[in-house]
Tab-separated table of C-alpha atoms and ligand atoms in Angstrom:
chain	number	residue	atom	x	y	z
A	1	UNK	CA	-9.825	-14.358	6.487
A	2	UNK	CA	-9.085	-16.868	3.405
A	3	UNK	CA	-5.780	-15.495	1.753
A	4	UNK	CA	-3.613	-16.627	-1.177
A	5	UNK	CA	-0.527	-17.625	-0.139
A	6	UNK	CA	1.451	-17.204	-3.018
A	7	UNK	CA	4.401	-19.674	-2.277
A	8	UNK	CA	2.044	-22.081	-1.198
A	9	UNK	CA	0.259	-21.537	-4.266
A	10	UNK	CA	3.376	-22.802	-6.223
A	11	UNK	CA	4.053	-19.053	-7.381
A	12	UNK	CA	6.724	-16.637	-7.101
A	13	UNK	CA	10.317	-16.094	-6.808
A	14	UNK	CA	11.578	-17.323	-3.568
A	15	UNK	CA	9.266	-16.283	-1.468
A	16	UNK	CA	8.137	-13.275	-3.428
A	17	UNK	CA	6.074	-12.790	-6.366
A	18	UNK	CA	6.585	-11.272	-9.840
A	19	UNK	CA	3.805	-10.262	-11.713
A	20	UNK	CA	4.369	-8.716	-14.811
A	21	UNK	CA	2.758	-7.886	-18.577
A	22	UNK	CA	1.514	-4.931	-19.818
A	23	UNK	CA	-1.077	-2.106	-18.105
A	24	UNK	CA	-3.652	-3.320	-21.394
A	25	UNK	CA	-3.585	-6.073	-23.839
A	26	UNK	CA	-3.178	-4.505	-27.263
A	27	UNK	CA	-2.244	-6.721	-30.335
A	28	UNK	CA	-1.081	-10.098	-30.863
A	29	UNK	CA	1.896	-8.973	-31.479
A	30	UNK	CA	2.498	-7.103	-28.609
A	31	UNK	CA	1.760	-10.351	-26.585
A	32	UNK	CA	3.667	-12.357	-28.725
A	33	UNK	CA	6.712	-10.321	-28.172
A	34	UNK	CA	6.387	-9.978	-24.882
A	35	UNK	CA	5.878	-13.855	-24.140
A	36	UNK	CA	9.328	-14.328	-26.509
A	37	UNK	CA	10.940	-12.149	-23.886
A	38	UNK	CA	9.823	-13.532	-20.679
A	39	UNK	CA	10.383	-17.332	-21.848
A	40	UNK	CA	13.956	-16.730	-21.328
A	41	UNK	CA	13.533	-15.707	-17.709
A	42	UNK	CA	11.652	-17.799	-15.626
A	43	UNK	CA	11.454	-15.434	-12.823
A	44	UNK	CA	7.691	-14.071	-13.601
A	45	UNK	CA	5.087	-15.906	-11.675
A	46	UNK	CA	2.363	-14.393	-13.157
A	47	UNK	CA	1.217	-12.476	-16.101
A	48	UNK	CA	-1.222	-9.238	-15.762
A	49	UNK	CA	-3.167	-7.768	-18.342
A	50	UNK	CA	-5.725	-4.928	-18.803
A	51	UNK	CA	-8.695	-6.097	-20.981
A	52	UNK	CA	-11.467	-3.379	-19.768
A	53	UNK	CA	-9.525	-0.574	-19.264
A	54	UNK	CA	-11.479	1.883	-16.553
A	55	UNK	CA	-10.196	5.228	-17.907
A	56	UNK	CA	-10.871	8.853	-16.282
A	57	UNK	CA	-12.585	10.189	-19.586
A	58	UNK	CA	-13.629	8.705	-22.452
A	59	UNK	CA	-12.052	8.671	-25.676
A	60	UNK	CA	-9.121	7.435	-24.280
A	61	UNK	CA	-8.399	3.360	-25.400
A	62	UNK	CA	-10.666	1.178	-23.152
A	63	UNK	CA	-9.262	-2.116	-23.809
A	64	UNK	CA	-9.948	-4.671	-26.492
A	65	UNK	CA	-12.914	-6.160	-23.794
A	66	UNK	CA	-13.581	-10.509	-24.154
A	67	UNK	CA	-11.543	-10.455	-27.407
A	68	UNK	CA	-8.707	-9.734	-25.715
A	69	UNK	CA	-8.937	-13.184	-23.486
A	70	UNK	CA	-7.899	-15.163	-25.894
A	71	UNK	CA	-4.431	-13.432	-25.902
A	72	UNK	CA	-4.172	-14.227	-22.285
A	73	UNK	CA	-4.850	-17.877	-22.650
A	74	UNK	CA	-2.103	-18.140	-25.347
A	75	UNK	CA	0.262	-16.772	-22.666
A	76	UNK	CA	-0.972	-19.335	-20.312
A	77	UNK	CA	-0.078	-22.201	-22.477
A	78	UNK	CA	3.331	-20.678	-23.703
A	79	UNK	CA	4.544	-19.391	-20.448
A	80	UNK	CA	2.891	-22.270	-18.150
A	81	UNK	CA	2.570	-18.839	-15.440
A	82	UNK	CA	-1.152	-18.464	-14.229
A	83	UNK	CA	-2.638	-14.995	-16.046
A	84	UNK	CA	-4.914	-12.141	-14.399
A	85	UNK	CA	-7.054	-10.038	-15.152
A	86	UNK	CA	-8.935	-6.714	-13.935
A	87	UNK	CA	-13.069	-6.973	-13.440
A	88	UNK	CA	-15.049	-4.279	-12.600
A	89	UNK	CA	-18.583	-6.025	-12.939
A	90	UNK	CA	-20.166	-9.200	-12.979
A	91	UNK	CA	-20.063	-9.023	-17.477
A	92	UNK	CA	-16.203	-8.725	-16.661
A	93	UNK	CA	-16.116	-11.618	-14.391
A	94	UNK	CA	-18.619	-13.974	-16.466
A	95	UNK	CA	-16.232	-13.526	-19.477
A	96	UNK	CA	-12.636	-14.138	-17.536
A	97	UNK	CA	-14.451	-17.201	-16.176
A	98	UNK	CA	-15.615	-18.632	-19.674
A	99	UNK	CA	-12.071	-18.018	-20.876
A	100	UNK	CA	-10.048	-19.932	-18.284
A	101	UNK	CA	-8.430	-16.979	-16.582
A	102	UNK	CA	-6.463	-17.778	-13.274
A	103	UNK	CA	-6.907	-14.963	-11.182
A	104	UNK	CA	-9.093	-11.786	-11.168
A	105	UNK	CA	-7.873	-8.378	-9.300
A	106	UNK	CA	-10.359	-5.318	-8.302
A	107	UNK	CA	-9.134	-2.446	-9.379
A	108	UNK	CA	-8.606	1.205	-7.414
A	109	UNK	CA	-11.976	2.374	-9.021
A	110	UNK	CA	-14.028	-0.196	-8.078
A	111	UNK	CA	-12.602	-0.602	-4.393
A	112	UNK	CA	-14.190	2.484	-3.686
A	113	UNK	CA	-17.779	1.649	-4.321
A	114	UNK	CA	-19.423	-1.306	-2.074
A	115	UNK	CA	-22.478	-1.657	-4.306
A	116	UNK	CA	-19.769	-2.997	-7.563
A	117	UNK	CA	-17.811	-4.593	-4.582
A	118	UNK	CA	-20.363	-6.464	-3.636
A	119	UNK	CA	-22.162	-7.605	-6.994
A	120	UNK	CA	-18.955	-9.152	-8.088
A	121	UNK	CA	-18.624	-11.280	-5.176
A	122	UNK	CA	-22.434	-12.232	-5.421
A	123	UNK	CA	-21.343	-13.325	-8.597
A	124	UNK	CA	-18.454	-15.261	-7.559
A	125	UNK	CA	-20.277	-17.456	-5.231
A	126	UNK	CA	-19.059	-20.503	-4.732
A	127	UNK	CA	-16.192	-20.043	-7.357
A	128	UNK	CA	-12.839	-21.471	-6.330
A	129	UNK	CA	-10.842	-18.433	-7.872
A	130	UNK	CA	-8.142	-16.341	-6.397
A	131	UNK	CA	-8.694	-12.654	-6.126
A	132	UNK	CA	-6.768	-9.936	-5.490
A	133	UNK	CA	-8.099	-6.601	-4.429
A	134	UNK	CA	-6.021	-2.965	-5.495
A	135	UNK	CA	-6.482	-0.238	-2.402
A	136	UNK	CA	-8.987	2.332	-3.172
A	137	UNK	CA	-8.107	5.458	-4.823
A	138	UNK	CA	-8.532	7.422	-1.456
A	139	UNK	CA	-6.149	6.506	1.406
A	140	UNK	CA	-9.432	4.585	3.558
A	141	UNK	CA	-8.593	1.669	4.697
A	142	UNK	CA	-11.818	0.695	5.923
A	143	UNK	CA	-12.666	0.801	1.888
A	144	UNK	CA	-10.021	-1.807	0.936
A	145	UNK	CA	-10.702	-3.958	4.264
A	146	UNK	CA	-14.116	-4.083	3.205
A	147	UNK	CA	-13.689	-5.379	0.324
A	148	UNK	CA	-11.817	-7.741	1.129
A	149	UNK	CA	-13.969	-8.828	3.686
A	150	UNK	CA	-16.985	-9.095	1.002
A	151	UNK	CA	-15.183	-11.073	-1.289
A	152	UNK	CA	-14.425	-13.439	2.373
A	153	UNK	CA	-17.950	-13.266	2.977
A	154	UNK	CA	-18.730	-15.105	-0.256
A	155	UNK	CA	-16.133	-17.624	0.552
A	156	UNK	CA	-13.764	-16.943	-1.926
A	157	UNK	CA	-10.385	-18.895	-0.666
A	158	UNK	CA	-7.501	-17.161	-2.086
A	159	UNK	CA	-7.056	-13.663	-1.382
A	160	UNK	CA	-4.448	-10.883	-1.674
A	161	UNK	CA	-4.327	-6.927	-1.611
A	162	UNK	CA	-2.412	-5.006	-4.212
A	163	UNK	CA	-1.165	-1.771	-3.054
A	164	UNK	CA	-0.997	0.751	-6.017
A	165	UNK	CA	-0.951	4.021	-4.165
A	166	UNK	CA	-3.223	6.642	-3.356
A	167	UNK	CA	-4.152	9.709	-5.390
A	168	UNK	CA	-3.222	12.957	-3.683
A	169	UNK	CA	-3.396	15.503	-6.234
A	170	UNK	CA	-0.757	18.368	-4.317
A	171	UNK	CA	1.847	15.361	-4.665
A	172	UNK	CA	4.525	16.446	-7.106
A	173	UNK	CA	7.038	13.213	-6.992
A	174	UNK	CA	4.218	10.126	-7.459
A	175	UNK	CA	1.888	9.691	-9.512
A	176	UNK	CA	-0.033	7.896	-6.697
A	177	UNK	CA	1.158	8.513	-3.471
A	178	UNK	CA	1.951	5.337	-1.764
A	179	UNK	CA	1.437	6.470	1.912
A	180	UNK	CA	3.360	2.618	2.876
A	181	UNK	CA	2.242	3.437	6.396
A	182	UNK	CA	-1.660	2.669	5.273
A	183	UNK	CA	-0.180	-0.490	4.059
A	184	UNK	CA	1.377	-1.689	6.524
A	185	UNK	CA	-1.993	-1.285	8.601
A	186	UNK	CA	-3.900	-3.792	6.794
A	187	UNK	CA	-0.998	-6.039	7.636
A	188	UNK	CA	-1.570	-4.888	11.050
A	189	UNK	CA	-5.229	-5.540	10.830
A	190	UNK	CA	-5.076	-8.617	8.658
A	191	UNK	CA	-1.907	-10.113	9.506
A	192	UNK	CA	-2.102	-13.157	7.160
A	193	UNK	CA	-3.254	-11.120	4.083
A	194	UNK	CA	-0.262	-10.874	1.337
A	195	UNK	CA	0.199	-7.601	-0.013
A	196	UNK	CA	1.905	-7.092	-3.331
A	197	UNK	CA	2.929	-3.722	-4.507
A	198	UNK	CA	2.546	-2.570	-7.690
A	199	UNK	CA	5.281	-0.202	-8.155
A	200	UNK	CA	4.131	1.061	-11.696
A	201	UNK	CA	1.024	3.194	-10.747
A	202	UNK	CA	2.735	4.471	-7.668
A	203	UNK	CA	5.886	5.661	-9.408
A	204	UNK	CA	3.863	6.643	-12.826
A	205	UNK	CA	7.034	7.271	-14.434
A	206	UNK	CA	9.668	4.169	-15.767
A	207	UNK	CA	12.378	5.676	-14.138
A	208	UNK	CA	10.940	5.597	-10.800
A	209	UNK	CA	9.541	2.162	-10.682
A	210	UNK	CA	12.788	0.498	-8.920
A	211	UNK	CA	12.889	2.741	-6.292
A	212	UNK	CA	9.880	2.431	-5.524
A	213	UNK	CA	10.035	-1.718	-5.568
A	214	UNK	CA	12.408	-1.434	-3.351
A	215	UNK	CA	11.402	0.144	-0.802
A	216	UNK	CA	7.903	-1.891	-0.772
A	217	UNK	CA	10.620	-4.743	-0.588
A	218	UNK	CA	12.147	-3.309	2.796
A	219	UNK	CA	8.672	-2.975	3.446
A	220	UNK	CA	8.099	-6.185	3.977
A	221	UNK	CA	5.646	-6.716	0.397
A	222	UNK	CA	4.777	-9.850	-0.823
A	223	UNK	CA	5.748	-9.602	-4.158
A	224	UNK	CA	5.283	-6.985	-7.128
A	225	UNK	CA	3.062	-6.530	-10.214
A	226	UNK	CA	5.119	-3.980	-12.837
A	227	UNK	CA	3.941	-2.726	-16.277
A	228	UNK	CA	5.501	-4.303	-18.863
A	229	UNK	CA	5.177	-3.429	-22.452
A	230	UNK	CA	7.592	-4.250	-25.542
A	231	UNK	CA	8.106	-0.773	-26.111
A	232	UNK	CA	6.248	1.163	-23.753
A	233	UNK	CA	6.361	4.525	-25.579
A	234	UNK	CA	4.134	3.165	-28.266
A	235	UNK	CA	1.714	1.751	-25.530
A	236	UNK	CA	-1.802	2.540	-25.521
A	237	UNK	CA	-2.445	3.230	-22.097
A	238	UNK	CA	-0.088	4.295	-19.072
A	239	UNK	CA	2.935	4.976	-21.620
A	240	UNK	CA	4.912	6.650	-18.813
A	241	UNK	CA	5.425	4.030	-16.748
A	242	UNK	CA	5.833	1.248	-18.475
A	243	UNK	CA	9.509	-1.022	-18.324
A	244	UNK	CA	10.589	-2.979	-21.673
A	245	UNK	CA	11.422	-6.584	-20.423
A	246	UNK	CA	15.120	-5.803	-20.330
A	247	UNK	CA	14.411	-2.906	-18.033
A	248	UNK	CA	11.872	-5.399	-15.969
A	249	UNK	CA	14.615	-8.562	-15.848
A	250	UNK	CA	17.425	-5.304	-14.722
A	251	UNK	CA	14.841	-4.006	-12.119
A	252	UNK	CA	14.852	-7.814	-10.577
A	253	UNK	CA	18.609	-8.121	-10.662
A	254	UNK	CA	19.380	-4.985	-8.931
A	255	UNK	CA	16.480	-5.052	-6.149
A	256	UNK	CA	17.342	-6.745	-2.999
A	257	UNK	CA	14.486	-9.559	-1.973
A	258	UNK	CA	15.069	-9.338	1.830
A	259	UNK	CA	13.905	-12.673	3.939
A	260	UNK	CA	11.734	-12.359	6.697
A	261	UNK	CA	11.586	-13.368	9.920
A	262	UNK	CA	8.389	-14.938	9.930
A	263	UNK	CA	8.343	-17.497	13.464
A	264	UNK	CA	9.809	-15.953	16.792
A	265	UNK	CA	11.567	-18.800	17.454
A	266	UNK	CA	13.725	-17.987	14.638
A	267	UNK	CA	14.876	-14.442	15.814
A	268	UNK	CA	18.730	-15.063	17.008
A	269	UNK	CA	19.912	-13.947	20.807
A	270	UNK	CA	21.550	-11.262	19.962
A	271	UNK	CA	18.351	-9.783	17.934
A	272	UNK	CA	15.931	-10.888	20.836
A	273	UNK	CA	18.019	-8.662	22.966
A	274	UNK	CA	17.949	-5.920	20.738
A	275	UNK	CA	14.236	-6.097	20.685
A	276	UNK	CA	13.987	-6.417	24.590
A	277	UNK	CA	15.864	-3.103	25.228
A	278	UNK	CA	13.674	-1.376	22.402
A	279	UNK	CA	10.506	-2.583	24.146
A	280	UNK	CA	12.217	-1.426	27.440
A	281	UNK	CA	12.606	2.071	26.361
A	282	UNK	CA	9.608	2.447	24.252
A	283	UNK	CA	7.768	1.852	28.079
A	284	UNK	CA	10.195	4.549	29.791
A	285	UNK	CA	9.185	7.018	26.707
A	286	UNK	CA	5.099	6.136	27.408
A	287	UNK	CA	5.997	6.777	30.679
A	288	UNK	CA	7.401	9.970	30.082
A	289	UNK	CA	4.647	10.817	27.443
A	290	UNK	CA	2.062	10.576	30.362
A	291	UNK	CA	4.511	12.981	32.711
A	292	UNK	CA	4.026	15.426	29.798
A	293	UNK	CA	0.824	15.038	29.761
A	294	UNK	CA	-0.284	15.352	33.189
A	295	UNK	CA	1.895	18.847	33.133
A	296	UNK	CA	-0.325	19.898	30.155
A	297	UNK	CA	-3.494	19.201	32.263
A	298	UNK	CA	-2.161	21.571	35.214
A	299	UNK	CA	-1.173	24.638	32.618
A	300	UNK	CA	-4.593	23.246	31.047
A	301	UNK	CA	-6.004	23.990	34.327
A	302	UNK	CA	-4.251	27.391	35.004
A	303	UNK	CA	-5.431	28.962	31.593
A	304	UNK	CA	-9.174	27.991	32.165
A	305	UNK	CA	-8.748	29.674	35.279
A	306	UNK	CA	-7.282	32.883	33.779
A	307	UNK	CA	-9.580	32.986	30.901
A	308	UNK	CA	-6.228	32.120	28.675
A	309	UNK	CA	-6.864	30.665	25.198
A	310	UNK	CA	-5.373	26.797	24.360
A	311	UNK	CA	-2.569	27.749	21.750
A	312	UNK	CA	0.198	30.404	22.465
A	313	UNK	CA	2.051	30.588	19.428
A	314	UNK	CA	5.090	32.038	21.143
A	315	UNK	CA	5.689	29.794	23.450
A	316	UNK	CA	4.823	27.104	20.939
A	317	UNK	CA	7.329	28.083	18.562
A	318	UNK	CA	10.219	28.386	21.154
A	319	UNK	CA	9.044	24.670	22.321
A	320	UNK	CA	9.383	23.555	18.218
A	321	UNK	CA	12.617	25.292	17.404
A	322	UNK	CA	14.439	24.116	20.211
A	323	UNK	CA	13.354	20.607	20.431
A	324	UNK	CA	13.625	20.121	16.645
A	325	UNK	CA	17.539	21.687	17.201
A	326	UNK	CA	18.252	19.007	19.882
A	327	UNK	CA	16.731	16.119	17.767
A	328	UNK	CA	18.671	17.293	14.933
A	329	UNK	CA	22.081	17.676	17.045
A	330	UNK	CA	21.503	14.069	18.151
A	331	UNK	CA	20.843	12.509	14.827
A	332	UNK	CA	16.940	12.674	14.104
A	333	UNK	CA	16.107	14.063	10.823
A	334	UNK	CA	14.165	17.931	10.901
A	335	UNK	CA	11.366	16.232	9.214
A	336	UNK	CA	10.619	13.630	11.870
A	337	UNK	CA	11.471	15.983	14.819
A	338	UNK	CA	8.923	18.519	13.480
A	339	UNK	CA	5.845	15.855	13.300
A	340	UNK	CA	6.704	14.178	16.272
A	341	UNK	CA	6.668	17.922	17.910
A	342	UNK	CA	3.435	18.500	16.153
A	343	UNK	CA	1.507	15.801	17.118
A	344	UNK	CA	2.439	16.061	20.828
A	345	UNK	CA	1.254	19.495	20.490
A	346	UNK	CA	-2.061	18.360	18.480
A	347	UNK	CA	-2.927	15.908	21.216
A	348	UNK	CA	-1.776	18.879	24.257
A	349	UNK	CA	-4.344	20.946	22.827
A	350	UNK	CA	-7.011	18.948	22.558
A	351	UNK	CA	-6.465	17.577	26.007
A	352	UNK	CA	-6.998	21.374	27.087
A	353	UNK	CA	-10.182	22.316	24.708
A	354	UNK	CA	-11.599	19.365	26.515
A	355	UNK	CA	-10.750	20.233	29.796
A	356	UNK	CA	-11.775	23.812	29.303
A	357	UNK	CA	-15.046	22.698	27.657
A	358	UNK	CA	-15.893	20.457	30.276
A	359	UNK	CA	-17.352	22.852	33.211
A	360	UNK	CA	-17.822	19.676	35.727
A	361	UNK	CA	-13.835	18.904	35.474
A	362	UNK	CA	-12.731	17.957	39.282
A	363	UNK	CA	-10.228	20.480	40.150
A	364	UNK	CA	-6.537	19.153	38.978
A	365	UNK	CA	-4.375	18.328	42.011
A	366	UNK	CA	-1.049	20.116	41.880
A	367	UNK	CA	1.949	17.859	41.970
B	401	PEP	C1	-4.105	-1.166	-13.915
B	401	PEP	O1	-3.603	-2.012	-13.161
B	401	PEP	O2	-3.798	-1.036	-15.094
B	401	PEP	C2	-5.054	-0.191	-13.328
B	401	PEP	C3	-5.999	0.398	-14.032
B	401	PEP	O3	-4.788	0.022	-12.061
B	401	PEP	P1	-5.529	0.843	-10.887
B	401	PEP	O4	-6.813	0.165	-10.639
B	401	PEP	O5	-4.535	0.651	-9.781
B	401	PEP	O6	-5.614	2.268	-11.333
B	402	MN	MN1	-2.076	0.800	-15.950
């Protein structure tokens, strides 16, 4: 997979990048102010700005459209800081093209549907531009792999994923739910992809955006793209969540950029030991796993025999409680005790719906 490294690429802060500017591009003045602000602090790498704005209903502000690009090329030459912009067809991209923009990004709407994903990259062929693609609106992976993998497919050189959440409408704290653990499969599937987190559509309120940079940060994220607006109450989309620069240049000071280990012959003795007794038990608890397991088959086997159905809630709940009181009394929170306890018990019954299912099963030697 091509990827955009974005220190190699001469951007960034350290090894991370900040991308900032506001959700849409609204007046000259608003960009004007906003390039006064950042010209004092040289820690943005690159500038973002909505120009076709994909809103749920209409009537809401859609962006200025192509009229807007010349804003965004005013930034480039005050700020020197590549600019990017969202495209959601091949109009979009035609324009940010004829106006010298530096980088395009997919956005959440458009991840979702392979037929846009795939026009825009027909239209990007043979294009040297980097591209960065926002996860779908729903947590599928597959959906933001493939896209990425389209865009690869026409060659593009210089990609990235953006990480904006997911929406999950019974959520009450995020706006979109970030579900990091979706995230940090794509690095697991793409391992040399850069993912930057964009803290602002996650947290959907101001106050939350720090937080929530932060703990993409410990994450492991390759940088961050925050809202930022002059004075985000007036703004004319995604008011909420917008920072003021002095809120953005705060936000940098009092987040912690982490360093990675990147090479394993950097990791230190001590930590390589560390990591050998972790690996050590994590073989003793597979081991023990399977010992649970092959128990389950022989009670699995007993209740087909006795015409007993899979799930006994008694027993089950007197197996939760008192596990999730030892894991508790030893320092495990009741949250994690209580899915860990849950899945085993997912997978033990499925194990026995199969087994009772399957009328051919050899008969389970007692041990
Ligand atoms: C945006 O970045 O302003 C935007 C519309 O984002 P998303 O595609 O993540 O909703
Ligand atoms: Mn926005």
């Amino acid at each position: 997979m091509n990827t955009l490294k974005m220190k190699d690429w001469g951007l960034g802060f350290g090894e991370h990048v900040i991308i900032a500017g506001p959700c849409s591009v609204e007046t000259e003045k608003q960009i004007d102010d906003l390039c006064d602000s950042f010209e004092k602090e040289p820690q943005i790498g690159m500038f973002r700005g909505g120009v076709w704005k994909p809103r749920t209903r209409p009537g809401n502000f859609e962006g200025l459209g192509e009229e807007a690009l010349p804003l965004l090329q005013k930034v480039k030459n005050r700020l020197k800081i590549p600019v990017c912009v969202e495209v959601a067809n091949t109009t979009h991209v035609e324009a940010a093209l004829k106006h010298g923009i530096d980088v395009l990004w997919i956005g959440a709407r458009t991840t979702v549907n392979p037929f846009s994903v795939q026009e825009i990259a027909d239209s990007l062929k043979g294009v040297d531009i980097p591209l960065m693609v926002k996860n779908p609106i729903n947590p599928d992976l597959a959906l933001w792999m493939g896209a990425l993998e389209r865009m690869n497919g026409v060659g593009i050189k210089k990609l990235a994923a953006i990480h904006r959440g997911f929406a999950d409408p019974y959520d009450k704290i995020y706006r979109n739910k970030p579900n990091w653990n979706l995230a940090m499969q794509l690095k697991l599937e793409l391992p040399e992809i850069e993912i930057i987190n964009d803290p602002s559509h996650i947290a959907g309120k101001s106050e939350m955006v720090q937080a929530v940079a932060q703990r993409a940060l410990n994450f492991g994220m390759d940088g961050l793209m925050i809202e930022t607006h002059p004075h985000p109450k007036k703004a004319w989309s995604d008011a909420r969540q917008q920072l003021n620069p002095t809120e953005l240049f705060n936000l940098i000071k009092g987040i912690s950029f982490r360093g990675r280990i990147d090479f394993e012959n950097q990791i230190p003795e001590n930590l390589k030991e560390m990591r050998d007794s972790i690996d050590h038990i994590d073989q003793k608890l597979i081991d023990l796993l399977s010992d649970r397991f092959h128990l389950i088959d022989q009670v699995g086997a007993y209740k087909k025999a006795h015409k007993l159905s899979v799930y006994q809630s008694g027993r089950w709940k007197d197996v939760t409680d008192s596990r999730i009181k030892l894991g508790v009394e030893k320092n495990m929170s009741e949250k994690f005790m209580k899915s860990l306890m849950i899945s085993i018990h997912d997978e033990s019954i499925k194990r026995q719906e199969r087994q009772i299912a399957n009328k051919d099963t050899e008969p389970l030697k007692i041990i």
